[in-house]
Backbone as JSON, one array per atom type, in Angstrom:
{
  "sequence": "XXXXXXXXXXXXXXXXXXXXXXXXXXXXXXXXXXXXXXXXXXXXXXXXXXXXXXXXXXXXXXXXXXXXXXXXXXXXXXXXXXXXXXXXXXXXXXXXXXXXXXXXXXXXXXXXXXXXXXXXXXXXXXXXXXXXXXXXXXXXXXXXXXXXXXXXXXXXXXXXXXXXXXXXXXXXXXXXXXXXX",
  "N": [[0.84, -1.19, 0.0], [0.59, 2.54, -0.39], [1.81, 4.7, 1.23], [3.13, 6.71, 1.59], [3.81, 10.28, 0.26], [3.84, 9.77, -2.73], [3.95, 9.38, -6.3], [1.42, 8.03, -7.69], [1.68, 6.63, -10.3], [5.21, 6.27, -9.92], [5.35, 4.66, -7.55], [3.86, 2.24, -8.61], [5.89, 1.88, -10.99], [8.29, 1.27, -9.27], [7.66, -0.7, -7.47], [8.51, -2.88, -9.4], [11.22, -3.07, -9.67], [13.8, -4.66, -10.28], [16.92, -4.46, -10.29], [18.64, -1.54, -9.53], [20.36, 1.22, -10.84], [23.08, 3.21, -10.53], [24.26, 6.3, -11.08], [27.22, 8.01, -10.01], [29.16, 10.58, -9.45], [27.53, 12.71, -8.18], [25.26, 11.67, -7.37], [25.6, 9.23, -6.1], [27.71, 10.86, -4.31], [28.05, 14.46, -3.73], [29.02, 15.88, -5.34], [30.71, 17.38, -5.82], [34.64, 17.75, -6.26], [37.53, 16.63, -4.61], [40.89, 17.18, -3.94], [43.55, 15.34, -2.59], [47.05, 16.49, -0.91], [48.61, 15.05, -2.51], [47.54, 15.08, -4.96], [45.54, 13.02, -4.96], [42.27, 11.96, -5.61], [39.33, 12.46, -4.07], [36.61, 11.83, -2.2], [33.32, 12.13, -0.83], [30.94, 9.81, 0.44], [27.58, 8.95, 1.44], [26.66, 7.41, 4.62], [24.04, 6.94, 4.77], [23.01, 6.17, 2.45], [24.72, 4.3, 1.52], [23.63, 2.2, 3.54], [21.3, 1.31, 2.36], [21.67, 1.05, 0.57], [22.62, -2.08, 0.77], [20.4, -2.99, 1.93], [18.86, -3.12, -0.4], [20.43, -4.78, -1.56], [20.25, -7.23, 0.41], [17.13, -7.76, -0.24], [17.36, -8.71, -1.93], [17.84, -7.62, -4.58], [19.16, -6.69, -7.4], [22.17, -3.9, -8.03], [24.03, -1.25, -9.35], [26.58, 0.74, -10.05], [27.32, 3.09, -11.74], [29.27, 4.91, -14.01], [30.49, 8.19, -15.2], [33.61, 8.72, -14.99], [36.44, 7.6, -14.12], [37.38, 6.59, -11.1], [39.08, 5.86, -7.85], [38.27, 5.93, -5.46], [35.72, 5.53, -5.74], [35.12, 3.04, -6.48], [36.27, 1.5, -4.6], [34.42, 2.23, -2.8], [31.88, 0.86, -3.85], [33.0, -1.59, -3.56], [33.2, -1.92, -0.94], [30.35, -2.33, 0.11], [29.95, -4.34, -1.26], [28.97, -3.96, -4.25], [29.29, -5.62, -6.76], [28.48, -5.23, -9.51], [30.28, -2.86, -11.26], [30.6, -0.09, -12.83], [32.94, 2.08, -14.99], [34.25, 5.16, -16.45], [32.44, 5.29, -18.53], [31.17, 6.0, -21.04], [28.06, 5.59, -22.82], [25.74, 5.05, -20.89], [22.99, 3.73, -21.89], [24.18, 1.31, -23.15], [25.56, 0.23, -21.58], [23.26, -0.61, -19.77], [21.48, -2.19, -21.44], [23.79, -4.5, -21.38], [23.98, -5.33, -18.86], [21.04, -5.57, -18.67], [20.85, -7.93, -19.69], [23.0, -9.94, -18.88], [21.51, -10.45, -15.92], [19.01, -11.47, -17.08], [17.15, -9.6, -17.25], [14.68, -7.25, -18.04], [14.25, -3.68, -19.84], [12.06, -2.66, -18.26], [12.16, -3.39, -15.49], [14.57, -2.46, -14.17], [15.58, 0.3, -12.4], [17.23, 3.26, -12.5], [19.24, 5.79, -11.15], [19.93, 9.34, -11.46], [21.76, 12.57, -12.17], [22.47, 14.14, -14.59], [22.79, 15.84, -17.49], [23.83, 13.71, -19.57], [22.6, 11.22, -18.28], [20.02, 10.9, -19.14], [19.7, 9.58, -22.04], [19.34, 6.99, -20.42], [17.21, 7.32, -19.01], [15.23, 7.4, -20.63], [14.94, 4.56, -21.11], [14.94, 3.24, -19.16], [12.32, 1.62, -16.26], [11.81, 2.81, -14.12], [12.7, 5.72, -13.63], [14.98, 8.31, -11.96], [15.5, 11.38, -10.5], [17.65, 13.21, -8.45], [17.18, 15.58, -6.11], [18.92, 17.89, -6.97], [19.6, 17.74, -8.98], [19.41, 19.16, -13.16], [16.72, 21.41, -14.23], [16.09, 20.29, -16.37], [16.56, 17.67, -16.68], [15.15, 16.0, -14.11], [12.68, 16.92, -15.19], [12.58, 14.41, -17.08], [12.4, 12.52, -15.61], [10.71, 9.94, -13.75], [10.21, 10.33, -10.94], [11.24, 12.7, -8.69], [13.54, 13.0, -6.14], [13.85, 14.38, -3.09], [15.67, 15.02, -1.42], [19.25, 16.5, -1.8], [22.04, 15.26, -4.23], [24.2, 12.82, -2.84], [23.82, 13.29, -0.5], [21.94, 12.02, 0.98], [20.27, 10.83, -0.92], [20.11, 8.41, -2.38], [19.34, 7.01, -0.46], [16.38, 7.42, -0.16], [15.65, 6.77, -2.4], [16.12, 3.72, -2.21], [14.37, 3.17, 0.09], [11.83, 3.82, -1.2], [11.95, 1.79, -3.7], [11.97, -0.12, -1.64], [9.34, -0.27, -0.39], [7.32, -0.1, -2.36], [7.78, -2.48, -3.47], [6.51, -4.11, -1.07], [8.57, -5.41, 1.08], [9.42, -3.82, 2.93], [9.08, -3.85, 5.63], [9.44, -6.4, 6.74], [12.36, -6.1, 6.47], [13.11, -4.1, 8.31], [11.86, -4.84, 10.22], [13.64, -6.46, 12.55], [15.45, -4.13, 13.43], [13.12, -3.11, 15.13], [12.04, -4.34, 16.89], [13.74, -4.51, 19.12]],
  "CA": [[0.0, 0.0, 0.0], [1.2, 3.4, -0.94], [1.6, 5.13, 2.34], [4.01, 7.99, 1.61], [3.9, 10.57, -0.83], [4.63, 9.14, -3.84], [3.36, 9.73, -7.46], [1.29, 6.44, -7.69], [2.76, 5.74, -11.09], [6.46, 6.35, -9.7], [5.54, 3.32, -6.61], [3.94, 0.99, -9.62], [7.26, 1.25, -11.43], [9.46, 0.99, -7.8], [7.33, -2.07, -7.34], [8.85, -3.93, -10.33], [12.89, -3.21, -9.92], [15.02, -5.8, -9.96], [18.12, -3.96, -10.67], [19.01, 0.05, -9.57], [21.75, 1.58, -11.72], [23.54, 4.35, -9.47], [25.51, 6.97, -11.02], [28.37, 7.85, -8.94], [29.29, 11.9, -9.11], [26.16, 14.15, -8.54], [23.77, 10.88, -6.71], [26.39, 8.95, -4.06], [28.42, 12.33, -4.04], [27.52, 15.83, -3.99], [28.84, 16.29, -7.51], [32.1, 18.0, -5.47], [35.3, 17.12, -6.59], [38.45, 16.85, -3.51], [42.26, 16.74, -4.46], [43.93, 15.54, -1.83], [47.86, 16.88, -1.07], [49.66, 14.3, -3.53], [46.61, 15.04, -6.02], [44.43, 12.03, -4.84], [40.84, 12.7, -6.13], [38.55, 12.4, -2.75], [35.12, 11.72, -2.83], [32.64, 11.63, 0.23], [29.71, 8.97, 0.33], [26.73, 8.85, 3.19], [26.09, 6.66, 5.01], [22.42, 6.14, 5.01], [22.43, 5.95, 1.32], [25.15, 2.75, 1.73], [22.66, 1.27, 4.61], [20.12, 1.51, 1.71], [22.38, -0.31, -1.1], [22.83, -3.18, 1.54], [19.38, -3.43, 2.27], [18.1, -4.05, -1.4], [20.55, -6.52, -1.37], [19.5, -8.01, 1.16], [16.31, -8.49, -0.48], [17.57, -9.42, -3.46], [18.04, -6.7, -5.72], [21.06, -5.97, -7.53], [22.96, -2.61, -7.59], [25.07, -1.26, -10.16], [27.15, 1.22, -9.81], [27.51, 3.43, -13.86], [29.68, 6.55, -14.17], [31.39, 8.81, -16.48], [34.48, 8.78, -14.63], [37.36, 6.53, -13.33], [37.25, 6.76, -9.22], [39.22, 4.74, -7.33], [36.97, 5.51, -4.19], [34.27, 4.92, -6.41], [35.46, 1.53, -6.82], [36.21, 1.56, -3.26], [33.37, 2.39, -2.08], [31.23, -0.56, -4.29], [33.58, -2.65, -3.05], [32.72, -1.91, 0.69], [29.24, -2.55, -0.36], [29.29, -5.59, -1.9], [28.47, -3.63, -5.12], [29.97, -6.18, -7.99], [28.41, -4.53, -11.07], [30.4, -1.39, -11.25], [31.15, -0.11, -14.82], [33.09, 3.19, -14.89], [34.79, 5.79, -17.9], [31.34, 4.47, -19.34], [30.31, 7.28, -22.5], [27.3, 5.41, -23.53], [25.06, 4.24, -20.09], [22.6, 3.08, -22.04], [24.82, -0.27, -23.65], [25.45, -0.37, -19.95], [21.97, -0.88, -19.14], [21.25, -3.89, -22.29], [24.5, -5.77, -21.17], [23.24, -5.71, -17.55], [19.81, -6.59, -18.53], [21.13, -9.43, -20.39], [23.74, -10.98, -17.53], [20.62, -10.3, -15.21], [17.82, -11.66, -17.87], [15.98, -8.58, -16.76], [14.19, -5.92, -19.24], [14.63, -2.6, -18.79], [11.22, -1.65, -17.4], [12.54, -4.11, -14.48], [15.59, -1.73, -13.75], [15.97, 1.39, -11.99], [18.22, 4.79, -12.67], [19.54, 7.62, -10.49], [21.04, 10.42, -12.28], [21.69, 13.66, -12.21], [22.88, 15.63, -14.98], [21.74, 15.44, -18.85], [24.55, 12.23, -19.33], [21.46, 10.45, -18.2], [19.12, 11.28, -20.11], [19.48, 8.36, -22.62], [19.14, 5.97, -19.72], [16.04, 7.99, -18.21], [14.49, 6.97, -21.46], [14.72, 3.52, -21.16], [14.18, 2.05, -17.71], [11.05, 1.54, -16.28], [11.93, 3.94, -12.84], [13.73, 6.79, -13.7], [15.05, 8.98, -10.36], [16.78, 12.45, -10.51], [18.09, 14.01, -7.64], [16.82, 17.37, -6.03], [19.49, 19.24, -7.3], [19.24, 17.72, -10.58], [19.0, 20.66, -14.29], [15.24, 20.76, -14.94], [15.66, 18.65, -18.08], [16.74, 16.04, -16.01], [14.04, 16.64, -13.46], [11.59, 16.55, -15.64], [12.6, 13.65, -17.58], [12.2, 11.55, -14.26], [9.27, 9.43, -12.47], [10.43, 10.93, -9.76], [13.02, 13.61, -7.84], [13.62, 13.06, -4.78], [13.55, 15.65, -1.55], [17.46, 15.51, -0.8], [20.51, 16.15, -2.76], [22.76, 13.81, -4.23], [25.56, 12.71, -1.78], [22.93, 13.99, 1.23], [20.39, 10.68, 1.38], [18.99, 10.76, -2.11], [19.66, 7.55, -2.83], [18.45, 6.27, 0.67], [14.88, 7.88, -0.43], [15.14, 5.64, -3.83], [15.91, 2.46, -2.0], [13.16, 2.78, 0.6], [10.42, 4.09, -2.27], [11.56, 0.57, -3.82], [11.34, -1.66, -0.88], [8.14, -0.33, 0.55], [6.77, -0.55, -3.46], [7.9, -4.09, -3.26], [6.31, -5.06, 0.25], [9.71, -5.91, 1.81], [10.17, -2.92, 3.72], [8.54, -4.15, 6.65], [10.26, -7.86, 7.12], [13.87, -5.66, 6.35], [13.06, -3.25, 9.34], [11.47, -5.59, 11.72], [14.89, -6.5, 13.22], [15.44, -2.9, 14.71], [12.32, -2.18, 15.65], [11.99, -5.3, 18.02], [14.91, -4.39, 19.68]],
  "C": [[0.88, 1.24, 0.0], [0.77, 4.52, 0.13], [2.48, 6.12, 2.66], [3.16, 8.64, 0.38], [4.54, 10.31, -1.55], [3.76, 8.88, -4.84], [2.53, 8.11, -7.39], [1.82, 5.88, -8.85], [4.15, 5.7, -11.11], [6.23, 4.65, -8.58], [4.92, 2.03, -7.8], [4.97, 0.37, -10.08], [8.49, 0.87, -10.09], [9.16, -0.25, -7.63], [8.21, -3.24, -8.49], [10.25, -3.94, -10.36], [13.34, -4.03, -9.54], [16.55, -5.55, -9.69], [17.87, -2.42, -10.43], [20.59, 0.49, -10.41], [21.75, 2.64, -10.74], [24.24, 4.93, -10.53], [26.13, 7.46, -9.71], [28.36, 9.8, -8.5], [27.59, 12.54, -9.08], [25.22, 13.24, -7.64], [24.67, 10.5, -5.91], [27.04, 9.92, -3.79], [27.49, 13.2, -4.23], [28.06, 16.07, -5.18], [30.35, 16.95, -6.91], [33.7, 17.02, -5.74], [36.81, 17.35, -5.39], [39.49, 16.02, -4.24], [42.89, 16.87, -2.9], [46.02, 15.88, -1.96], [48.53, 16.17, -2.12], [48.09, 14.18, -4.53], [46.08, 13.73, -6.43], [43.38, 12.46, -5.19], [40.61, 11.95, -4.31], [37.3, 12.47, -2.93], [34.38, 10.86, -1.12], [30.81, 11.22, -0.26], [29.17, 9.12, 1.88], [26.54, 7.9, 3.45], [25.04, 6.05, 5.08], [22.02, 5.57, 3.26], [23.11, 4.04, 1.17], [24.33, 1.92, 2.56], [21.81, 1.01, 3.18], [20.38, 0.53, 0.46], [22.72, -1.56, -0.22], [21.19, -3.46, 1.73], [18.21, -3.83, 0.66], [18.9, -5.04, -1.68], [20.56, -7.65, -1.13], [17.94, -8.24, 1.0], [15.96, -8.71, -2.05], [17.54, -8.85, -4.68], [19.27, -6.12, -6.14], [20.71, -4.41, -7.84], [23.59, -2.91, -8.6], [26.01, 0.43, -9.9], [27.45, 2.09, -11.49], [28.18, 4.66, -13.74], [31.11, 6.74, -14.96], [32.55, 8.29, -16.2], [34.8, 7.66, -13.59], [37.65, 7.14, -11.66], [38.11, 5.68, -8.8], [38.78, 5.1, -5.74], [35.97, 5.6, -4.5], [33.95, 3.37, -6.33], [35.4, 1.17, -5.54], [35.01, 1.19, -2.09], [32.27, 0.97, -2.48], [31.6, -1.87, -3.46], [32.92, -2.81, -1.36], [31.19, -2.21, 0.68], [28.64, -3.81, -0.66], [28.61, -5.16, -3.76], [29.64, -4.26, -6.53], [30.0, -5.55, -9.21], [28.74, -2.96, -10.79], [31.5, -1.2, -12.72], [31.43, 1.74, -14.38], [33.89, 3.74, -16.28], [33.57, 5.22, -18.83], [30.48, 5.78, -20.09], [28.77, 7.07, -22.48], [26.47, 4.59, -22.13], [24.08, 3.5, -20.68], [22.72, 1.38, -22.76], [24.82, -0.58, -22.63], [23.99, -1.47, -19.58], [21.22, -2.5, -19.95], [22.5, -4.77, -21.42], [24.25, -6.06, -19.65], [21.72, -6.23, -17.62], [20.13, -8.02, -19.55], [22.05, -9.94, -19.16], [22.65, -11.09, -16.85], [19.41, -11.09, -15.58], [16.77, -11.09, -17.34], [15.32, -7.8, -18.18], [13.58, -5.02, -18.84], [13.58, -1.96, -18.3], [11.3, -2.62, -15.72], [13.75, -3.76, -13.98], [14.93, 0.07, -13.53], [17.09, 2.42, -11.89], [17.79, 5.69, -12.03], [19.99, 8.21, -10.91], [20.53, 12.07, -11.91], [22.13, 15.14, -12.88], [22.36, 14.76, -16.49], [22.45, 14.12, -19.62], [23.56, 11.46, -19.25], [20.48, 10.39, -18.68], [18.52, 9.79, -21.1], [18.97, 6.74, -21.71], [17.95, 5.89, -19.19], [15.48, 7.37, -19.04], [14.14, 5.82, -21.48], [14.06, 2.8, -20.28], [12.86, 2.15, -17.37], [10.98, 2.41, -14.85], [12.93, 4.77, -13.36], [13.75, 8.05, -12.27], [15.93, 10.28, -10.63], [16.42, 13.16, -9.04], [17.57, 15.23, -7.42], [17.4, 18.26, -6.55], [19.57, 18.96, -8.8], [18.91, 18.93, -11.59], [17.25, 20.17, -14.1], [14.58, 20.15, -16.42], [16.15, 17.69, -17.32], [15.38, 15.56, -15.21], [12.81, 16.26, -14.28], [11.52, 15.4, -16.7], [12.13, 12.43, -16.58], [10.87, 11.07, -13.71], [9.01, 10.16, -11.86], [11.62, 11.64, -9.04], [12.28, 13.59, -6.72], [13.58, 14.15, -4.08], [15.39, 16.22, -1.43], [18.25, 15.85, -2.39], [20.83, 15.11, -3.22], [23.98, 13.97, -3.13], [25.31, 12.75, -0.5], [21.7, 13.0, 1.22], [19.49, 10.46, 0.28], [19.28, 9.42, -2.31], [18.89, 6.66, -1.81], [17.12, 6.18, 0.39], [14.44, 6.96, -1.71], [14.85, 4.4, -3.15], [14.58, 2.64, -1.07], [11.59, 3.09, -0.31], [10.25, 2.45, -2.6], [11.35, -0.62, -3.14], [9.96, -1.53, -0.01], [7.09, -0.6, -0.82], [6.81, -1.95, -3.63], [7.36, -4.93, -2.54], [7.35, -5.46, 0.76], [10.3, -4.99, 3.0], [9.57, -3.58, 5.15], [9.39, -5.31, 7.67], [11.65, -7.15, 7.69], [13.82, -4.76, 7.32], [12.87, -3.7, 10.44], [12.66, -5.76, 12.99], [15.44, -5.65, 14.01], [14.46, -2.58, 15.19], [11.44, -2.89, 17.05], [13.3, -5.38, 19.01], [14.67, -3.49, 21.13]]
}
């Protein structure tokens, strides 16, 4: 039952994801870019949004991880995750999105995209949830199901995963555990 605000045809399509595609700069980051002294790139992720990529995996939904650019605490970060499918320096997200729904034998109105700048666009088109970020251009924005409340990098993707596990019916089972505590 559809017990937040939430477009009812944005929780129809949340209901059916099998697969979320993440971009990386602008949705798990703030889109900010940190050089550290020996010109390390730096890149801060939240926490609640990682609780959130553990908890559709834990009910059985893969994660992918898709972005322009080479990170190695992008990579990092997947890794700490458990996030296997991570495709990066990737031009063209939407080949992304066929060769993942083929390893997966999903189709793409059974995948979900976060994005946040017009890069996405081609991908928005395809899937069957499309998600942009609050701070998202308003061609992104309005290409989308649905924009979220937060930023990216500040809990937006937390707000995707719980849209899709309470669209799913699973949010309940996957919470029980703290709330009997």
């Amino acid at each position: 039952m559809n017990n937040q605000v939430y477009p009812d045809d944005a929780w129809a399509r949340a209901g059916r994801v099998r697969l979320l595609i993440l971009d990386v700069d602008g949705v798990l980051t703030d889109g900010r870019l940190y050089f550290g002294p020996k010109e390390e790139l730096c890149k801060v992720f939240h926490v609640r949004d990682g609780h959130g990529v553990k908890m559709l995996q834990q009910a059985g939904i893969e994660v992918a991880f898709v972005s322009g650019r080479r990170s190695d605490a992008a990579f990092r970060r997947a890794k700490e995750l458990g996030v296997h499918r991570y495709h990066e320096g990737v031009r063209d997200k939407a080949a992304v999105l066929e060769e993942l729904c083929r390893a997966l034998s999903l189709t793409p109105d059974q995948v979900g995209a976060v994005g946040d700048e017009l890069v996405d666009l081609p991908l928005f088109h395809r899937v069957g949830l499309a998600v942009a970020v609050a701070d998202a251009p308003p061609e992104v924005q309005a290409a989308a199901h649905w924009v979220t409340t937060l930023p990216g990098g500040r809990g937006a993707v937390r707000e995707v995963t719980d849209l899709i596990l309470k669209a799913a019916g699973r949010w309940e089972e996957l919470v029980r555990p703290w709330s009997e505590i």
